PDB file of C-alpha atoms in Angstrom:
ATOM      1  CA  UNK A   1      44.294 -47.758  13.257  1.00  0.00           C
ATOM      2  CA  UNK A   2      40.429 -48.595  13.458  1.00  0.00           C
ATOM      3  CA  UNK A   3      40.149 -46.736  10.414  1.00  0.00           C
ATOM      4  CA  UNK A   4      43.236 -48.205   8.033  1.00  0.00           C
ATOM      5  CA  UNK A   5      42.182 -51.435   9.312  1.00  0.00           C
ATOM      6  CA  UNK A   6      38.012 -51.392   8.450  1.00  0.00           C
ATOM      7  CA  UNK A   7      35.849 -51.585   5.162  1.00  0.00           C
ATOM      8  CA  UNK A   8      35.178 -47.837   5.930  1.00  0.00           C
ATOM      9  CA  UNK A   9      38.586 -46.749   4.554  1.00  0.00           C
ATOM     10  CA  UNK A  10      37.564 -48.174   1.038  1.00  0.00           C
ATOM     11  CA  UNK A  11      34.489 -46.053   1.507  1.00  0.00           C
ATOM     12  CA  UNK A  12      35.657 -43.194   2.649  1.00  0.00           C
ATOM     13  CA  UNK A  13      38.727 -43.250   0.100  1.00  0.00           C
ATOM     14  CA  UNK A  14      36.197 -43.711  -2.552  1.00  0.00           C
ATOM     15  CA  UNK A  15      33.919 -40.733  -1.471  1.00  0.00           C
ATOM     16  CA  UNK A  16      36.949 -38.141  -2.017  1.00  0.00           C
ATOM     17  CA  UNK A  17      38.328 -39.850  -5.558  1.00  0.00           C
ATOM     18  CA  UNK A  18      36.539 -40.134  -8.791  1.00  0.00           C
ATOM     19  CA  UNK A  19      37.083 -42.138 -11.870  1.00  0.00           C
ATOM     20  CA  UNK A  20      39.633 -41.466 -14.661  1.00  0.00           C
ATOM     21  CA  UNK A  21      38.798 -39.812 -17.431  1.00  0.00           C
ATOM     22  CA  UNK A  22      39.857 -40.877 -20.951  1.00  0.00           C
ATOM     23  CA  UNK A  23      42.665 -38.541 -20.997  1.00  0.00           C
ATOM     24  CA  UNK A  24      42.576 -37.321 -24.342  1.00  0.00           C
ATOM     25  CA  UNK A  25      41.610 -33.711 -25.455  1.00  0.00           C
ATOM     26  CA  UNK A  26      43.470 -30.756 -27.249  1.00  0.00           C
ATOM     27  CA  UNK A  27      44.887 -28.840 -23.403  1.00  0.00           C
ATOM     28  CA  UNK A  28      46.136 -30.154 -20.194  1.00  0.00           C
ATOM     29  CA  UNK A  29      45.109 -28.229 -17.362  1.00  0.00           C
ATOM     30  CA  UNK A  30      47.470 -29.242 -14.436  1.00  0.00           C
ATOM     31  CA  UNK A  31      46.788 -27.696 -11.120  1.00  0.00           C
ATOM     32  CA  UNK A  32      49.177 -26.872  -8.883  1.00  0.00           C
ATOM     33  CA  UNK A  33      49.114 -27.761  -4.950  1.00  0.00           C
ATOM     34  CA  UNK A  34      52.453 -27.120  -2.889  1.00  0.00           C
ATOM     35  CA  UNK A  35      55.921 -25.837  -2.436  1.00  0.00           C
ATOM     36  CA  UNK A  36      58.061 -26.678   0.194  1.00  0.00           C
ATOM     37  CA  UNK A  37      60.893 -23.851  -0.645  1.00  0.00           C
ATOM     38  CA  UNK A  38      60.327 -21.067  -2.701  1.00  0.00           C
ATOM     39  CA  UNK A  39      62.466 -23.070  -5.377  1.00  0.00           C
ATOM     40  CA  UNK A  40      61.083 -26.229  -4.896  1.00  0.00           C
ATOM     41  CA  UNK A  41      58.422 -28.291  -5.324  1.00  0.00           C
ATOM     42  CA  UNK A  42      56.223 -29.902  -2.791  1.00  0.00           C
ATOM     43  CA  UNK A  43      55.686 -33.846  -3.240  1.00  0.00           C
ATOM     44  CA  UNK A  44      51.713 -32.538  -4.516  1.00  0.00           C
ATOM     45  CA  UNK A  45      52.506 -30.439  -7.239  1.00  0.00           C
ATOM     46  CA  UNK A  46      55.781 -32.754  -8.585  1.00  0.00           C
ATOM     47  CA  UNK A  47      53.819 -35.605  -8.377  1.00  0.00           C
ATOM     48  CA  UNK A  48      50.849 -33.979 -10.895  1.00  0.00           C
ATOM     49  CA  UNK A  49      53.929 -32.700 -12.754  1.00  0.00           C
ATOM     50  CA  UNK A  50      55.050 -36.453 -13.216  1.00  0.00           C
ATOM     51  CA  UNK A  51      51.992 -37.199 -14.287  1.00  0.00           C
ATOM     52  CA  UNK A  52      51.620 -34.577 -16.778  1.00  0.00           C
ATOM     53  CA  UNK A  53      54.740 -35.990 -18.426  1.00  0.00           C
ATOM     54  CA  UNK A  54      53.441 -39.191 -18.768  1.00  0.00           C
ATOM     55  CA  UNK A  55      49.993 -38.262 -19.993  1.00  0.00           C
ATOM     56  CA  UNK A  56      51.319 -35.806 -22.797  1.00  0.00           C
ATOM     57  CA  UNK A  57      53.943 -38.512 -23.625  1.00  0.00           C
ATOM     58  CA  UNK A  58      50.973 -40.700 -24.689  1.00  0.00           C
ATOM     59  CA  UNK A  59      48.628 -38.159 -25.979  1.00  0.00           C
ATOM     60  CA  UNK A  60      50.920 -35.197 -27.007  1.00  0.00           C
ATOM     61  CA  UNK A  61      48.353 -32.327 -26.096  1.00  0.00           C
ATOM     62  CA  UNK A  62      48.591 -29.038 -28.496  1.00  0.00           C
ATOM     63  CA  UNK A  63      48.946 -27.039 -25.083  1.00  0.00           C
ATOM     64  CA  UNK A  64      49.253 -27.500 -21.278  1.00  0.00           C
ATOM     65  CA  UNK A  65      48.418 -24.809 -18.632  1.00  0.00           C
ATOM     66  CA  UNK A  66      50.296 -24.965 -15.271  1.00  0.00           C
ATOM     67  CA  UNK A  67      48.283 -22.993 -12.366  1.00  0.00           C
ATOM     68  CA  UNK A  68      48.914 -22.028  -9.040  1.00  0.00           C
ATOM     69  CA  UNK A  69      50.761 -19.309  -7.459  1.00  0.00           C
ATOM     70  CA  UNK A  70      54.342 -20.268  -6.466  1.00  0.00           C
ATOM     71  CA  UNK A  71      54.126 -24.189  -8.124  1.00  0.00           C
ATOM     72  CA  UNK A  72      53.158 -23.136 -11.402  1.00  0.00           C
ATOM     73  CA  UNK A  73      56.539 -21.186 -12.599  1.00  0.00           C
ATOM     74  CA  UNK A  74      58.613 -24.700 -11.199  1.00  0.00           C
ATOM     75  CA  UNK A  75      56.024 -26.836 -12.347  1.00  0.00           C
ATOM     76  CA  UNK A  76      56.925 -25.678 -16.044  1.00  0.00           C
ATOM     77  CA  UNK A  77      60.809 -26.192 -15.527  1.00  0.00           C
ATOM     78  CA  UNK A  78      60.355 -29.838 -14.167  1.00  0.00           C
ATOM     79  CA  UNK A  79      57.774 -30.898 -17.332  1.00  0.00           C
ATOM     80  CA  UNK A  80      60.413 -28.899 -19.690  1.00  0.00           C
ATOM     81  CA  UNK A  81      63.162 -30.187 -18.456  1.00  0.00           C
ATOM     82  CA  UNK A  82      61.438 -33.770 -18.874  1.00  0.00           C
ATOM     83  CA  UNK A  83      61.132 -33.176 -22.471  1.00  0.00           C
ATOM     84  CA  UNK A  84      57.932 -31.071 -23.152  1.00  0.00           C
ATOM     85  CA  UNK A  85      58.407 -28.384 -25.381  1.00  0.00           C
ATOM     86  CA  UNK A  86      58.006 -24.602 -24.046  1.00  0.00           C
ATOM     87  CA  UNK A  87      55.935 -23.202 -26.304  1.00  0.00           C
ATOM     88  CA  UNK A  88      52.796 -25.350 -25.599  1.00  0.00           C
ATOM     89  CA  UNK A  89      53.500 -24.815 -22.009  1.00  0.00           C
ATOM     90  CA  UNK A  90      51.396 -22.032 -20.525  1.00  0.00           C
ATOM     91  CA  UNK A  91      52.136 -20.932 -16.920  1.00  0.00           C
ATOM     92  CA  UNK A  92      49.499 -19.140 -14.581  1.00  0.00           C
ATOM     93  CA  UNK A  93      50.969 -18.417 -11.225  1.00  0.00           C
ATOM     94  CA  UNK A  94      48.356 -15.717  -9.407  1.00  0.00           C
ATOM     95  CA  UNK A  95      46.048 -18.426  -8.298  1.00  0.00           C
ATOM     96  CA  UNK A  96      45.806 -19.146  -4.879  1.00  0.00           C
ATOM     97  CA  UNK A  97      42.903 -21.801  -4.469  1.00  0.00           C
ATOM     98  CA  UNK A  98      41.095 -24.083  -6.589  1.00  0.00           C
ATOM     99  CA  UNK A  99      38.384 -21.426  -7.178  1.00  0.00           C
ATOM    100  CA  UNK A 100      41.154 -19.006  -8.291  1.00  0.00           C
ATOM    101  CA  UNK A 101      42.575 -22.082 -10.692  1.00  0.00           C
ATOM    102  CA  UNK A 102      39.471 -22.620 -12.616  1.00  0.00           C
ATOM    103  CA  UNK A 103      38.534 -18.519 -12.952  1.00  0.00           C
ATOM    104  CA  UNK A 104      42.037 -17.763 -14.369  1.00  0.00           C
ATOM    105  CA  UNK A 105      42.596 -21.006 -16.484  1.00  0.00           C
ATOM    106  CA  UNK A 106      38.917 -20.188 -17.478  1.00  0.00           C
ATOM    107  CA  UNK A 107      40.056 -16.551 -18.654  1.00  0.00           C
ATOM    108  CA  UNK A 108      43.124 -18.281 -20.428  1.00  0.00           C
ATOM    109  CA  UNK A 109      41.102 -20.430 -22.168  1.00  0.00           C
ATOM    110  CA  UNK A 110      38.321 -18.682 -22.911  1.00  0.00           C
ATOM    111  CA  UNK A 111      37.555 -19.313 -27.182  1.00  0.00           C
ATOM    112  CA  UNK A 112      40.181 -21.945 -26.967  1.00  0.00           C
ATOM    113  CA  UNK A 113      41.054 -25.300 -28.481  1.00  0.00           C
ATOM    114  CA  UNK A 114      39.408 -28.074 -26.219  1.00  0.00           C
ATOM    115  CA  UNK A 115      38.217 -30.307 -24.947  1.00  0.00           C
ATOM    116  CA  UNK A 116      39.873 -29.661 -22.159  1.00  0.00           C
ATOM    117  CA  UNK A 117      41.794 -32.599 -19.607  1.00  0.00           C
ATOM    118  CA  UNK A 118      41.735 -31.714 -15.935  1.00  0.00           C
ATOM    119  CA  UNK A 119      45.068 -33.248 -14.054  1.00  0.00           C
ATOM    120  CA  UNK A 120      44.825 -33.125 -10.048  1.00  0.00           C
ATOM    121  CA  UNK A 121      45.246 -35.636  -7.534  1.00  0.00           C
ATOM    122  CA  UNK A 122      42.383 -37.973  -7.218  1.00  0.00           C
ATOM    123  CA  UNK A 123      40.967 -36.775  -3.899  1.00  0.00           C
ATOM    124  CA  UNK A 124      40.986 -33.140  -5.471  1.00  0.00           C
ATOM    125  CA  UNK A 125      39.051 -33.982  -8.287  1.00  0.00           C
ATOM    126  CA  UNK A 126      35.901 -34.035  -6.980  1.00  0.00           C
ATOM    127  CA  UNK A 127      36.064 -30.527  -5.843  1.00  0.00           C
ATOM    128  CA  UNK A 128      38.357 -29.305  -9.023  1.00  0.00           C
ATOM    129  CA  UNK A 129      35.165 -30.327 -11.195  1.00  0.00           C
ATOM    130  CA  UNK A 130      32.585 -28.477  -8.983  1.00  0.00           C
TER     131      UNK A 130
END
């Protein structure tokens, strides 16, 4: 309670978030976080699915890779099934952590079409980028 109710939860909030980007580049790179069953998605990974819709609903990206072992394969049906088409979709389900996300999407992409838009949740962003 001392903590939802102080200044330092704006702080500390702030330290684990950083800003939004523009949004706009040639491939989505959505990273996966959870499952609860192993058909079905944990609130982490449908929220950045929701969010994927949205964003390629405004920006239509030529591709979109879904990582993360598990999330990734149901991540695809939800965004498909939401009206993104398959064949930009990409899926890459061996990664385990965030290191293993960006060395496998990194393979993936290597000689690709960017720039390149990083979706996470906003206190994983910070460490998704380093």
């Amino acid at each position: 309670m001392l903590v939802s109710l102080t200044p330092v939860l704006r702080y500390w909030v702030t330290s684990l978030s950083t800003g939004w980007g523009t949004g706009r580049g040639n491939t989505l790179i959505v990273l996966g976080q959870d499952v609860t069953a192993p058909d079905m998605l944990g609130i982490g990974s449908y929220w950045r699915s929701y969010y994927a819709v949205l964003v390629w609903r405004e920006n239509h990206f030529r591709r979109i890779v879904v990582t993360g072992k598990d999330a990734a394969p149901l991540m695809r049906d939800l965004v498909v099934n939401q009206g993104i088409p398959p064949a930009i979709i990409t899926v890459e389900d061996a990664a385990i952590s965030t290191h293993d996300n960006a060395l496998f999407v990194g393979r993936i992409l290597a000689g690709g079409d960017g720039p390149y838009v990083l979706l996470t949740s906003d206190y994983h962003m910070g460490r998704a980028l380093s």
